[in-house]
CSV table of N, CA and C in Angstrom, one decimal:
chain,number,residue,atom,x,y,z
C,2,MET,N,0.8,-1.1,0.0
C,2,MET,CA,-0.2,0.1,-0.1
C,2,MET,C,1.0,1.3,-0.2
C,3,PHE,N,1.9,1.3,0.9
C,3,PHE,CA,2.9,2.4,0.9
C,3,PHE,C,3.6,2.6,-0.4
C,4,ASN,N,3.8,1.7,-1.2
C,4,ASN,CA,4.7,1.8,-2.4
C,4,ASN,C,3.7,2.1,-3.4
C,5,LYS,N,2.6,1.8,-3.3
C,5,LYS,CA,1.3,2.6,-4.5
C,5,LYS,C,1.2,4.0,-4.2
C,6,PHE,N,1.5,4.4,-2.7
C,6,PHE,CA,1.1,5.7,-2.4
C,6,PHE,C,2.3,6.5,-2.8
C,7,LEU,N,3.5,6.0,-2.5
C,7,LEU,CA,4.7,6.8,-2.9
C,7,LEU,C,4.8,7.0,-4.6
C,8,LEU,N,4.3,5.8,-5.2
C,8,LEU,CA,4.3,5.9,-6.6
C,8,LEU,C,3.6,7.1,-7.4
C,9,PHE,N,2.3,7.0,-6.6
C,9,PHE,CA,1.1,8.1,-6.8
C,9,PHE,C,1.7,9.3,-6.6
C,10,LEU,N,2.3,9.5,-5.3
C,10,LEU,CA,2.7,10.9,-5.1
C,10,LEU,C,3.9,11.4,-5.9
C,11,VAL,N,5.1,10.6,-6.3
C,11,VAL,CA,5.9,10.9,-7.1
C,11,VAL,C,5.4,11.2,-8.5
C,12,LEU,N,4.6,10.4,-9.1
C,12,LEU,CA,3.9,11.0,-10.5
C,12,LEU,C,3.1,12.1,-10.2
C,13,ALA,N,2.3,12.3,-9.2
C,13,ALA,CA,1.7,13.6,-9.0
C,13,ALA,C,2.7,14.9,-9.1
C,14,VAL,N,3.9,14.8,-8.1
C,14,VAL,CA,4.8,16.0,-8.1
C,14,VAL,C,5.5,16.3,-9.4
C,15,SER,N,5.8,15.1,-10.0
C,15,SER,CA,6.3,15.2,-11.2
C,15,SER,C,5.6,15.7,-12.7
C,16,LEU,N,4.3,15.4,-12.6
C,16,LEU,CA,3.3,15.8,-13.5
C,16,LEU,C,3.2,17.5,-13.2
C,17,THR,N,3.1,17.7,-11.8
C,17,THR,CA,2.8,19.2,-11.4
C,17,THR,C,3.9,20.2,-11.9
C,18,PHE,N,5.1,19.9,-11.6
C,18,PHE,CA,6.3,20.3,-12.1
C,18,PHE,C,6.2,20.6,-13.5
C,19,ILE,N,6.1,19.3,-14.3
C,19,ILE,CA,6.0,19.7,-15.7
C,19,ILE,C,4.8,20.6,-16.4
C,20,SER,N,3.8,20.6,-15.9
C,20,SER,CA,2.5,21.3,-16.2
C,20,SER,C,2.8,22.5,-15.8
C,21,CYS,N,3.5,23.1,-14.9
C,21,CYS,CA,3.5,24.3,-14.4
C,21,CYS,C,4.6,25.2,-14.9
C,22,SER,N,5.2,25.0,-15.7
C,22,SER,CA,6.3,25.3,-16.2
C,22,SER,C,6.1,26.7,-16.8
C,23,ASP,N,6.9,27.6,-16.7
C,23,ASP,CA,6.6,29.0,-17.2
C,23,ASP,C,7.2,29.4,-18.2
C,24,ASP,N,8.3,28.5,-18.9
C,24,ASP,CA,8.9,28.6,-19.8
C,24,ASP,C,8.1,28.5,-21.1
C,25,ASP,N,8.2,29.5,-22.1
C,25,ASP,CA,7.6,29.3,-23.2
C,25,ASP,C,8.3,28.8,-24.4
C,26,ASP,N,9.4,28.1,-24.3
C,26,ASP,CA,10.5,28.0,-25.4
C,26,ASP,C,10.4,26.5,-25.6
C,27,ASN,N,9.8,25.6,-25.2
C,27,ASN,CA,9.4,24.3,-25.6
C,27,ASN,C,10.9,23.5,-25.5
C,28,GLY,N,11.5,23.7,-24.4
C,28,GLY,CA,12.6,23.3,-23.7
C,28,GLY,C,13.9,23.5,-24.3
C,29,THR,N,13.8,24.7,-25.4
C,29,THR,CA,15.2,24.9,-26.3
C,29,THR,C,16.0,26.2,-25.5
C,30,ASN,N,15.7,26.5,-24.4
C,30,ASN,CA,16.3,27.8,-24.1
C,30,ASN,C,17.5,27.2,-23.0
C,31,SER,N,18.6,27.2,-23.7
C,31,SER,CA,20.0,26.7,-23.2
C,31,SER,C,20.5,28.2,-22.5
C,32,SER,N,19.9,29.4,-23.1
C,32,SER,CA,20.5,30.5,-22.7
C,32,SER,C,20.2,30.9,-20.9
C,33,SER,N,19.1,30.3,-20.5
C,33,SER,CA,18.7,30.6,-19.4
C,33,SER,C,20.0,30.5,-18.3
C,34,GLY,N,20.9,29.4,-18.8
C,34,GLY,CA,22.0,29.2,-17.7
C,34,GLY,C,21.5,28.2,-16.5
C,35,TYR,N,20.4,27.8,-16.4
C,35,TYR,CA,19.8,26.7,-15.3
C,35,TYR,C,19.9,25.5,-16.0
C,36,SER,N,20.3,24.7,-15.1
C,36,SER,CA,20.5,23.2,-15.6
C,36,SER,C,20.4,22.1,-14.4
C,37,MET,N,20.3,21.1,-14.7
C,37,MET,CA,20.3,19.9,-13.9
C,37,MET,C,20.8,18.6,-14.5
C,38,THR,N,22.0,18.1,-14.1
C,38,THR,CA,22.9,16.9,-14.7
C,38,THR,C,23.1,15.7,-13.7
C,39,ALA,N,23.5,14.9,-14.3
C,39,ALA,CA,23.8,13.5,-13.3
C,39,ALA,C,24.4,12.3,-14.2
C,40,LYS,N,24.7,11.1,-13.5
C,40,LYS,CA,25.1,10.1,-14.5
C,40,LYS,C,24.0,9.1,-13.6
C,41,VAL,N,23.2,8.2,-14.6
C,41,VAL,CA,22.5,7.5,-13.8
C,41,VAL,C,22.8,6.2,-14.1
C,42,ASP,N,23.5,5.1,-13.4
C,42,ASP,CA,24.2,4.2,-13.5
C,42,ASP,C,25.2,4.3,-14.8
C,43,GLY,N,25.9,5.4,-14.5
C,43,GLY,CA,27.1,5.6,-15.3
C,43,GLY,C,26.8,6.4,-16.6
C,44,SER,N,25.6,6.6,-17.0
C,44,SER,CA,24.9,7.1,-18.3
C,44,SER,C,24.7,8.6,-17.9
C,45,ASN,N,25.2,9.5,-18.9
C,45,ASN,CA,24.7,10.9,-18.8
C,45,ASN,C,23.2,10.9,-18.7
C,46,TRP,N,22.7,12.0,-17.9
C,46,TRP,CA,21.4,12.3,-17.8
C,46,TRP,C,21.5,13.9,-17.7
C,47,GLU,N,20.5,14.6,-18.7
C,47,GLU,CA,20.3,16.0,-18.4
C,47,GLU,C,19.0,16.4,-18.6
C,48,SER,N,18.5,17.3,-17.6
C,48,SER,CA,17.4,18.0,-17.9
C,48,SER,C,17.1,19.0,-18.8
C,49,ILE,N,15.7,18.9,-19.6
C,49,ILE,CA,15.8,20.2,-20.2
C,49,ILE,C,15.1,21.5,-19.4
C,50,SER,N,15.4,22.4,-20.0
C,50,SER,CA,15.1,23.6,-19.5
C,50,SER,C,13.4,23.9,-19.2
C,51,ALA,N,12.8,23.3,-20.2
C,51,ALA,CA,11.3,23.6,-19.7
C,51,ALA,C,10.6,22.9,-18.5
C,52,VAL,N,11.2,21.8,-18.2
C,52,VAL,CA,10.7,21.0,-17.0
C,52,VAL,C,11.6,20.9,-15.9
C,53,MET,N,12.4,22.1,-15.6
C,53,MET,CA,13.2,21.9,-14.4
C,53,MET,C,12.5,23.2,-13.6
C,54,SER,N,12.3,22.6,-12.2
C,54,SER,CA,12.0,23.8,-11.2
C,54,SER,C,12.5,23.6,-9.9
C,55,ALA,N,12.8,24.6,-9.2
C,55,ALA,CA,13.0,24.5,-7.4
C,55,ALA,C,11.8,25.1,-6.9
C,56,ILE,N,11.2,24.5,-6.3
C,56,ILE,CA,10.3,25.4,-5.8
C,56,ILE,C,10.3,25.2,-3.9
C,57,ASN,N,10.2,26.5,-3.4
C,57,ASN,CA,10.4,26.7,-1.9
C,57,ASN,C,9.0,27.0,-1.5
C,58,THR,N,8.4,26.1,-0.8
C,58,THR,CA,7.3,26.5,0.0
C,58,THR,C,7.4,26.2,1.8
C,59,GLN,N,6.3,26.4,2.4
C,59,GLN,CA,6.3,26.4,3.8
C,59,GLN,C,6.5,25.0,4.2
C,60,ALA,N,6.3,24.1,3.2
C,60,ALA,CA,6.5,22.5,3.3
C,60,ALA,C,8.1,22.0,2.8
C,61,GLY,N,8.7,23.0,2.6
C,61,GLY,CA,10.1,22.6,2.1
C,61,GLY,C,10.5,22.6,0.6
C,62,LEU,N,11.5,22.3,0.5
C,62,LEU,CA,12.1,22.6,-1.0
C,62,LEU,C,12.3,21.2,-1.9
C,63,VAL,N,11.6,21.4,-3.1
C,63,VAL,CA,11.7,20.4,-3.9
C,63,VAL,C,12.4,20.7,-5.5
C,64,ILE,N,13.2,20.0,-5.5
C,64,ILE,CA,14.3,20.5,-6.8
C,64,ILE,C,13.7,19.0,-7.8
C,65,THR,N,13.4,19.4,-9.0
C,65,THR,CA,13.0,18.4,-9.9
C,65,THR,C,13.5,19.0,-11.3
C,66,GLY,N,13.8,17.8,-12.0
C,66,GLY,CA,14.2,17.8,-13.5
C,66,GLY,C,14.0,16.8,-14.3
C,67,SER,N,13.3,16.8,-15.6
C,67,SER,CA,12.9,16.0,-16.5
C,67,SER,C,13.8,15.9,-17.9
C,68,THR,N,14.0,14.5,-18.4
C,68,THR,CA,14.5,14.6,-19.6
C,68,THR,C,13.8,15.1,-20.7
C,69,ASN,N,12.3,15.1,-20.6
C,69,ASN,CA,11.4,15.5,-21.6
C,69,ASN,C,10.3,16.0,-21.2
C,70,THR,N,9.4,16.7,-22.2
C,70,THR,CA,8.0,17.5,-21.5
C,70,THR,C,7.0,16.1,-21.0
C,71,SER,N,7.2,15.3,-21.4
C,71,SER,CA,6.3,13.9,-21.1
C,71,SER,C,6.7,13.4,-19.7
C,72,GLY,N,7.4,13.5,-19.4
C,72,GLY,CA,7.8,13.5,-17.6
C,72,GLY,C,8.5,12.0,-17.5
C,73,SER,N,9.2,11.9,-18.9
C,73,SER,CA,9.9,10.5,-18.7
C,73,SER,C,11.5,10.8,-17.8
C,74,ASP,N,11.7,9.8,-17.3
C,74,ASP,CA,13.1,10.1,-16.5
C,74,ASP,C,13.3,11.3,-15.7
C,75,VAL,N,12.6,11.3,-14.6
C,75,VAL,CA,12.5,12.5,-13.4
C,75,VAL,C,13.5,12.1,-12.5
C,76,ILE,N,14.4,13.2,-12.1
C,76,ILE,CA,14.9,13.3,-10.9
C,76,ILE,C,14.5,14.4,-9.8
C,77,SER,N,14.5,14.0,-8.6
C,77,SER,CA,13.5,14.9,-7.9
C,77,SER,C,14.1,14.8,-6.4
C,78,LEU,N,14.5,15.9,-5.8
C,78,LEU,CA,15.1,15.7,-4.4
C,78,LEU,C,14.4,16.6,-3.5
C,79,THR,N,14.0,16.2,-2.5
C,79,THR,CA,13.2,17.0,-1.6
C,79,THR,C,13.7,16.9,-0.2
C,80,ILE,N,13.6,18.2,0.3
C,80,ILE,CA,14.1,18.8,1.7
C,80,ILE,C,12.9,19.2,2.4
C,81,PRO,N,12.2,18.6,3.1
C,81,PRO,CA,11.0,19.3,3.9
C,81,PRO,C,11.1,20.2,4.9
C,82,SER,N,12.4,20.4,5.5
C,82,SER,CA,12.7,21.1,6.5
C,82,SER,C,13.7,22.3,6.0
C,83,TYR,N,13.6,22.2,4.7
C,83,TYR,CA,14.5,23.5,4.3
C,83,TYR,C,14.1,24.7,4.7
C,84,ASP,N,15.2,25.6,5.2
C,84,ASP,CA,14.9,27.0,5.7
C,84,ASP,C,15.9,28.2,5.0
C,85,GLY,N,16.3,27.8,3.9
C,85,GLY,CA,17.0,28.8,2.7
C,85,GLY,C,18.7,28.7,3.2
C,86,SER,N,19.0,27.9,3.8
C,86,SER,CA,20.7,27.7,4.2
C,86,SER,C,21.3,26.8,3.1
C,87,THR,N,22.6,27.1,3.2
C,87,THR,CA,23.4,26.2,2.4
C,87,THR,C,23.8,25.1,3.2
C,88,GLY,N,24.3,23.8,2.7
C,88,GLY,CA,24.8,23.0,3.6
C,88,GLY,C,24.6,21.6,3.0
C,89,GLU,N,24.7,20.5,3.6
C,89,GLU,CA,24.6,19.0,3.3
C,89,GLU,C,23.5,18.5,4.1
C,90,PHE,N,22.7,17.9,3.2
C,90,PHE,CA,21.4,17.3,3.6
C,90,PHE,C,21.3,15.7,3.1
C,91,THR,N,21.3,14.8,4.1
C,91,THR,CA,21.4,13.5,3.7
C,91,THR,C,20.1,13.0,3.4
C,92,VAL,N,20.1,12.1,2.7
C,92,VAL,CA,18.9,11.3,2.3
C,92,VAL,C,18.9,9.8,2.3
C,93,GLY,N,18.0,9.0,2.5
C,93,GLY,CA,18.0,7.5,2.6
C,93,GLY,C,17.9,7.1,4.3
C,94,GLY,N,17.5,6.1,4.4
C,94,GLY,CA,17.4,5.4,5.8
C,94,GLY,C,15.9,5.6,6.3
C,95,MET,N,15.7,4.9,7.4
C,95,MET,CA,14.2,4.5,7.8
C,95,MET,C,13.9,6.0,8.4
C,96,THR,N,14.4,6.7,8.8
C,96,THR,CA,14.3,7.8,9.7
C,96,THR,C,14.3,9.0,9.1
C,97,ASN,N,15.1,9.4,7.9
C,97,ASN,CA,15.2,10.5,7.5
C,97,ASN,C,14.1,11.0,6.3
C,98,LEU,N,13.6,12.3,6.7
C,98,LEU,CA,12.6,12.6,6.0
C,98,LEU,C,12.9,13.4,4.6
C,99,ASN,N,14.5,13.8,4.4
C,99,ASN,CA,15.0,14.1,2.9
C,99,ASN,C,14.8,13.1,2.0
C,100,TYR,N,14.7,13.2,1.1
C,100,TYR,CA,14.5,11.8,0.1
C,100,TYR,C,15.0,12.2,-1.5
C,101,ALA,N,15.3,11.7,-2.2
C,101,ALA,CA,15.6,11.6,-3.6
C,101,ALA,C,14.9,10.6,-4.4
C,102,THR,N,14.2,10.9,-5.4
C,102,THR,CA,13.6,10.0,-6.4
C,102,THR,C,14.1,10.1,-8.0
C,103,TYR,N,14.4,8.9,-8.5
C,103,TYR,CA,14.6,8.6,-10.0
C,103,TYR,C,13.2,8.1,-10.5
C,104,LEU,N,12.5,8.7,-11.4
C,104,LEU,CA,11.5,8.0,-11.9
C,104,LEU,C,11.9,7.7,-13.2
C,105,GLU,N,12.1,6.4,-13.5
C,105,GLU,CA,12.4,6.0,-14.9
C,105,GLU,C,11.2,5.6,-15.9
C,106,SER,N,11.3,6.3,-17.1
C,106,SER,CA,10.4,6.1,-18.3
C,106,SER,C,8.8,6.3,-17.7
C,107,GLY,N,8.8,7.4,-16.8
C,107,GLY,CA,7.3,7.8,-16.2
C,107,GLY,C,6.5,6.6,-15.3
C,108,SER,N,7.4,5.4,-14.9
C,108,SER,CA,6.6,4.6,-14.1
C,108,SER,C,7.5,3.8,-13.0
C,109,ASN,N,8.7,3.4,-13.2
C,109,ASN,CA,9.4,2.8,-12.6
C,109,ASN,C,10.1,3.7,-11.6
C,110,ALA,N,9.8,3.9,-10.2
C,110,ALA,CA,10.1,4.8,-9.5
C,110,ALA,C,11.0,4.1,-8.2
C,111,TYR,N,12.4,4.9,-8.2
C,111,TYR,CA,13.5,4.5,-7.5
C,111,TYR,C,13.4,5.6,-6.2
C,112,VAL,N,13.3,5.1,-5.3
C,112,VAL,CA,13.4,6.1,-3.9
C,112,VAL,C,14.2,5.7,-2.9
C,113,THR,N,14.7,7.0,-2.2
C,113,THR,CA,15.5,6.7,-0.9
C,113,THR,C,14.8,6.6,0.5
C,114,LEU,N,13.3,7.1,0.3
C,114,LEU,CA,12.5,7.5,1.4
C,114,LEU,C,12.1,6.0,2.1
C,115,MET,N,12.1,5.9,3.5
C,115,MET,CA,12.0,4.6,4.0
C,115,MET,C,12.7,3.3,3.5
C,116,ARG,N,13.9,3.4,2.9
C,116,ARG,CA,14.9,2.2,2.8
C,116,ARG,C,16.0,2.5,3.1
C,117,ALA,N,16.1,1.5,4.4
C,117,ALA,CA,17.5,1.5,5.0
C,117,ALA,C,18.5,1.3,4.4
C,118,GLU,N,18.8,0.5,2.9
C,118,GLU,CA,19.8,0.5,2.3
C,118,GLU,C,20.0,1.6,1.5
C,119,ALA,N,19.3,2.5,1.3
C,119,ALA,CA,19.5,3.7,0.6
C,119,ALA,C,20.4,4.8,1.1
C,120,SER,N,21.1,5.5,0.6
C,120,SER,CA,21.5,6.4,1.0
C,120,SER,C,22.1,7.5,-0.2
C,121,GLY,N,22.5,8.8,0.3
C,121,GLY,CA,23.1,10.0,-0.2
C,121,GLY,C,23.1,11.0,0.2
C,122,VAL,N,23.2,12.2,-0.6
C,122,VAL,CA,23.7,13.5,-0.2
C,122,VAL,C,22.8,14.6,-1.0
C,123,ILE,N,22.3,15.6,-0.7
C,123,ILE,CA,22.1,16.7,-1.4
C,123,ILE,C,23.0,17.8,-0.8
C,124,ASN,N,23.9,18.6,-1.3
C,124,ASN,CA,24.5,19.5,-0.8
C,124,ASN,C,24.0,21.0,-1.6
C,125,ILE,N,23.6,21.8,-1.1
C,125,ILE,CA,23.2,23.3,-1.4
C,125,ILE,C,24.7,24.0,-1.2
C,126,THR,N,25.1,24.5,-2.3
C,126,THR,CA,26.3,25.3,-2.1
C,126,THR,C,26.0,26.8,-2.2
C,127,GLU,N,24.7,27.1,-2.8
C,127,GLU,CA,24.5,28.9,-2.9
C,127,GLU,C,23.0,28.6,-3.0
C,128,ALA,N,22.5,29.6,-2.1
C,128,ALA,CA,20.9,29.7,-1.9
C,128,ALA,C,20.9,31.2,-2.1
C,129,SER,N,20.7,32.0,-3.3
C,129,SER,CA,20.8,33.5,-3.1
C,129,SER,C,20.0,34.1,-4.5
C,130,ASP,N,19.5,35.1,-4.3
C,130,ASP,CA,19.1,36.1,-5.3
C,130,ASP,C,18.3,35.3,-6.3
C,131,GLY,N,17.5,34.5,-5.8
C,131,GLY,CA,16.5,33.6,-6.5
C,131,GLY,C,16.9,32.6,-7.0
C,132,THR,N,18.2,32.0,-6.9
C,132,THR,CA,19.0,31.0,-7.7
C,132,THR,C,19.4,29.7,-6.3
C,133,ILE,N,19.1,28.6,-6.7
C,133,ILE,CA,19.6,27.6,-6.0
C,133,ILE,C,20.8,26.7,-6.7
C,134,LYS,N,22.2,26.4,-6.1
C,134,LYS,CA,23.0,25.7,-6.9
C,134,LYS,C,23.3,24.5,-5.9
C,135,GLY,N,24.0,23.6,-6.2
C,135,GLY,CA,24.7,22.5,-5.6
C,135,GLY,C,24.7,21.2,-6.0
C,136,THR,N,25.0,20.1,-5.5
C,136,THR,CA,25.3,18.8,-6.0
C,136,THR,C,24.7,17.6,-5.3
C,137,PHE,N,24.6,16.7,-5.8
C,137,PHE,CA,23.9,15.4,-5.1
C,137,PHE,C,24.4,14.3,-5.9
C,138,ASN,N,24.0,13.1,-4.9
C,138,ASN,CA,24.1,11.9,-5.5
C,138,ASN,C,23.6,11.0,-4.5
C,139,PHE,N,23.0,9.7,-4.9
C,139,PHE,CA,22.0,9.0,-4.3
C,139,PHE,C,22.3,7.4,-4.8
C,140,ASN,N,21.9,6.4,-4.0
C,140,ASN,CA,21.4,5.2,-4.5
C,140,ASN,C,20.0,5.2,-3.9
C,141,ALA,N,19.3,4.5,-4.8
C,141,ALA,CA,17.9,4.3,-4.4
C,141,ALA,C,17.3,3.1,-5.0
C,142,PHE,N,16.2,2.6,-4.8
C,142,PHE,CA,15.6,1.3,-4.9
C,142,PHE,C,13.9,1.3,-5.5
C,143,ASN,N,13.7,0.5,-6.2
C,143,ASN,CA,12.4,0.3,-6.8
C,143,ASN,C,11.7,-0.8,-5.8
C,144,THR,N,10.5,-0.9,-5.8
C,144,THR,CA,9.5,-2.0,-5.1
C,144,THR,C,10.0,-3.4,-5.4
C,145,GLY,N,10.8,-3.8,-6.4
C,145,GLY,CA,11.3,-5.0,-6.7
C,145,GLY,C,12.5,-5.1,-6.2
C,146,GLY,N,13.1,-4.2,-5.4
C,146,GLY,CA,14.6,-4.3,-4.8
C,146,GLY,C,15.6,-3.9,-5.6
C,147,GLU,N,15.1,-3.6,-7.0
C,147,GLU,CA,16.2,-3.1,-7.9
C,147,GLU,C,16.9,-1.6,-7.8
C,148,GLU,N,18.2,-1.7,-7.9
C,148,GLU,CA,19.0,-0.5,-7.5
C,148,GLU,C,19.2,0.4,-8.7
C,149,VAL,N,19.5,1.9,-8.3
C,149,VAL,CA,19.9,2.7,-9.3
C,149,VAL,C,20.8,3.7,-8.5
C,150,ASN,N,22.0,3.9,-9.1
C,150,ASN,CA,23.0,4.9,-8.7
C,150,ASN,C,22.9,6.3,-9.5
C,151,VAL,N,22.7,7.1,-8.8
C,151,VAL,CA,22.7,8.4,-9.3
C,151,VAL,C,23.9,9.1,-8.7
C,152,THR,N,24.8,9.8,-9.7
C,152,THR,CA,26.2,10.2,-9.2
C,152,THR,C,26.3,11.4,-10.3
C,153,ASP,N,27.5,12.3,-9.5
C,153,ASP,CA,27.9,13.1,-10.3
C,153,ASP,C,26.6,14.2,-10.6
C,154,GLY,N,25.6,14.3,-9.6
C,154,GLY,CA,24.6,15.3,-10.2
C,154,GLY,C,25.0,16.7,-9.8
C,155,LYS,N,24.3,17.8,-10.4
C,155,LYS,CA,24.4,19.1,-10.3
C,155,LYS,C,23.3,19.9,-10.6
C,156,PHE,N,23.0,21.0,-9.9
C,156,PHE,CA,21.8,21.7,-10.4
C,156,PHE,C,22.0,23.1,-10.2
C,157,ASN,N,21.6,23.9,-10.9
C,157,ASN,CA,21.6,25.5,-10.9
C,157,ASN,C,19.9,25.9,-11.4
C,158,MET,N,19.3,26.2,-10.6
C,158,MET,CA,17.7,26.8,-10.8
C,158,MET,C,17.4,27.8,-10.2
C,159,LYS,N,16.5,28.3,-10.8
C,159,LYS,CA,15.7,29.5,-10.3
C,159,LYS,C,14.8,28.8,-9.1
C,160,ILE,N,14.7,29.7,-8.1
C,160,ILE,CA,13.7,29.4,-7.0
C,160,ILE,C,12.5,30.0,-7.2
C,161,ILE,N,11.3,29.1,-7.2
C,161,ILE,CA,10.1,29.5,-7.4
C,161,ILE,C,9.3,29.7,-5.9
C,162,SER,N,9.1,30.5,-5.5
C,162,SER,CA,8.7,30.7,-4.0
C,162,SER,C,7.3,30.5,-4.3
C,163,GLN,N,6.4,29.6,-3.1
C,163,GLN,CA,4.9,29.6,-3.1
C,163,GLN,C,4.4,29.9,-1.9
């Protein structure tokens, strides 16, 4: 039951970010300077600008990127207690509320939340003037126990406050 709820939550959050993009460039605006990149199991992964967002609300910070506008291959980083500061935020484990998700092809969710064997770090190096920058890496698991390793992650995004 928890796994179905988690998959629904990941899909809902991903679709929200994709549909709420305020870019009108159909993903071709490389001049914005904003980016999100990583290696997923050793293969290069890069978000397109039309579906990147860093949303800071009273409920925390969510940083999300997708490889295309249909929501395929999404990386999402969530820090529920984010207070605007820089620093290192650990993900994974059974009690940690910070989490990272890799959604493969829109349906296969790998998560660090409530997984003892999952681990990783979100390192926010700059958070000022409406921009957030940092690095990340994590290993996460799907409901079948398969693992994905996300390494060399970097983000540079505009913060959308709500």
